[in-house]
Amino acid sequence: MKVILMAAALFAVPVLHAQTQWQLATGYGVNTFHTRNLVQFANDVDQATQGGLRIAVHPNNTLVKLAEIPKAVESGKVQAGEAIMTSFVGEVPIAGADAVPFVVRTYADARRMWQLQRPLIDAHFKAIGLKALYAVAWPPQGLFSIAPVRSKSDFQGTRMRTYNPTTVRIAELLGTQPVDVPMVGVHRALSANRLDSMITSALTGVENEVWGKIKYYYDINAWFPKNIVFVNQKAFDALTPAMQQALVTAAADAEKRGWAMSQAAAEASVTELQHNGIQVERVPPDFDADLKRLGERFSREWVNSVGYEATKIFIPYYFER
Ligand code: PCA
């Protein structure tokens, strides 16, 4: 008995402070670079707080489905989440800025857009009880198709995979039928002949091994959507100041690391599509002009729906370089 008590006392020594355990839900798969980055972020927090704050990452929609993650964190059902920023547009219209087509064309511009968007996101998130930690861009969005695409009319009577309000509106403007499919379900939807085309990153094409069905990838470089990692503000406020600081520092590191991972994946994945027999092409000039017109129309609609705040991003973005 004495021995057991001594052993218990020995084990008790390292626990100097109470441990906080958080659940973090994400809608993306384990192997996606966003999730790998997130797991490293959680490990960094664990180390920096000496196990004081443990974040359990639940990938692949297992804890909460992607579309429901914002509300689940707002209500405190889970303490933290990662979602594509456009899943907030219903509550925070400015969150859609990074999915307006043909505005951001490079990673440098995507970073600039995030710098302009961040103060607005911080303010809106505060109002809904959230704290933004970091955001990382997906690689640029291109057009995948089973059949060659030469003009807008090729989309008539076809089905396009969508993943957010922007892709739904684009599908409508192209005259194709939107089919909502989560990223992790693209392979299955293609195998079941439910899709003819989709706009997403080359990386998402690679991770879903789309080459069985998809024959063409058009590098239209349409936009750079971002994922955002956020926590319930009350859960954050309940941490000790040292833990809060550790979390914010680890988030800044994760943001830096994530953008570098994204850029590396962007280049590698286009090559990988080619290696697997997908033709990587440019769209014909006439169709390109149609796409740009469609993008302009989308921008006008977006500015109109967001109102004055849109100018706080677009005016400095375009005129204060
Ligand atoms: N992949 C995700 C979002 C953007 C991207 O490149 C998806 O297709 O759902």
PDB file of C-alpha atoms in Angstrom, residues 22-24 38 41 45 53 55 69-70 72-76 78-82 88 125-126 128-134 228-237 239 244 247-248 251:
ATOM      1  CA  TRP A  22     -10.407  21.710 -26.199  1.00  0.00           C
ATOM      2  CA  GLN A  23     -12.131  20.025 -29.109  1.00  0.00           C
ATOM      3  CA  LEU A  24     -11.402  21.432 -32.563  1.00  0.00           C
ATOM      4  CA  LEU A  38      -3.449  22.340 -37.680  1.00  0.00           C
ATOM      5  CA  PHE A  41      -0.330  23.970 -34.283  1.00  0.00           C
ATOM      6  CA  VAL A  45       0.329  24.799 -28.103  1.00  0.00           C
ATOM      7  CA  LEU A  53      -3.887  23.441 -23.051  1.00  0.00           C
ATOM      8  CA  ILE A  55      -6.390  20.733 -28.444  1.00  0.00           C
ATOM      9  CA  ILE A  69     -18.716  24.360 -37.611  1.00  0.00           C
ATOM     10  CA  PRO A  70     -19.121  28.175 -37.300  1.00  0.00           C
ATOM     11  CA  ALA A  72     -20.984  24.969 -33.182  1.00  0.00           C
ATOM     12  CA  VAL A  73     -18.067  27.155 -32.058  1.00  0.00           C
ATOM     13  CA  GLU A  74     -20.236  30.254 -31.585  1.00  0.00           C
ATOM     14  CA  SER A  75     -22.565  28.332 -29.282  1.00  0.00           C
ATOM     15  CA  GLY A  76     -19.646  26.788 -27.385  1.00  0.00           C
ATOM     16  CA  VAL A  78     -17.037  22.867 -29.394  1.00  0.00           C
ATOM     17  CA  GLN A  79     -14.312  25.286 -28.346  1.00  0.00           C
ATOM     18  CA  ALA A  80     -12.565  25.671 -31.696  1.00  0.00           C
ATOM     19  CA  GLY A  81     -12.909  25.022 -35.416  1.00  0.00           C
ATOM     20  CA  GLU A  82     -11.460  25.338 -38.878  1.00  0.00           C
ATOM     21  CA  PHE A  88     -19.433  32.664 -42.677  1.00  0.00           C
ATOM     22  CA  PHE A 125     -16.072  37.685 -35.144  1.00  0.00           C
ATOM     23  CA  LYS A 126     -15.961  39.499 -31.808  1.00  0.00           C
ATOM     24  CA  ILE A 128     -20.614  36.859 -32.740  1.00  0.00           C
ATOM     25  CA  GLY A 129     -18.512  35.600 -29.830  1.00  0.00           C
ATOM     26  CA  LEU A 130     -15.526  34.270 -31.789  1.00  0.00           C
ATOM     27  CA  LYS A 131     -11.827  34.972 -31.913  1.00  0.00           C
ATOM     28  CA  ALA A 132      -9.970  34.435 -35.200  1.00  0.00           C
ATOM     29  CA  LEU A 133      -6.588  32.726 -34.780  1.00  0.00           C
ATOM     30  CA  TYR A 134      -5.139  32.358 -38.267  1.00  0.00           C
ATOM     31  CA  ILE A 228      -9.805  30.179 -40.988  1.00  0.00           C
ATOM     32  CA  VAL A 229      -9.124  28.730 -37.541  1.00  0.00           C
ATOM     33  CA  PHE A 230     -11.128  30.277 -34.716  1.00  0.00           C
ATOM     34  CA  VAL A 231     -12.115  29.757 -31.113  1.00  0.00           C
ATOM     35  CA  ASN A 232     -15.033  30.550 -28.891  1.00  0.00           C
ATOM     36  CA  GLN A 233     -14.195  33.895 -27.246  1.00  0.00           C
ATOM     37  CA  LYS A 234     -15.402  32.799 -23.805  1.00  0.00           C
ATOM     38  CA  ALA A 235     -13.231  29.683 -23.960  1.00  0.00           C
ATOM     39  CA  PHE A 236     -10.290  31.907 -24.908  1.00  0.00           C
ATOM     40  CA  ASP A 237     -11.026  34.358 -22.071  1.00  0.00           C
ATOM     41  CA  LEU A 239      -7.409  30.658 -20.326  1.00  0.00           C
ATOM     42  CA  GLN A 244      -3.535  32.928 -24.375  1.00  0.00           C
ATOM     43  CA  LEU A 247      -2.006  30.178 -28.457  1.00  0.00           C
ATOM     44  CA  VAL A 248      -1.606  33.472 -30.309  1.00  0.00           C
ATOM     45  CA  ALA A 251      -1.252  30.672 -34.444  1.00  0.00           C
TER      46      ALA A 251
END
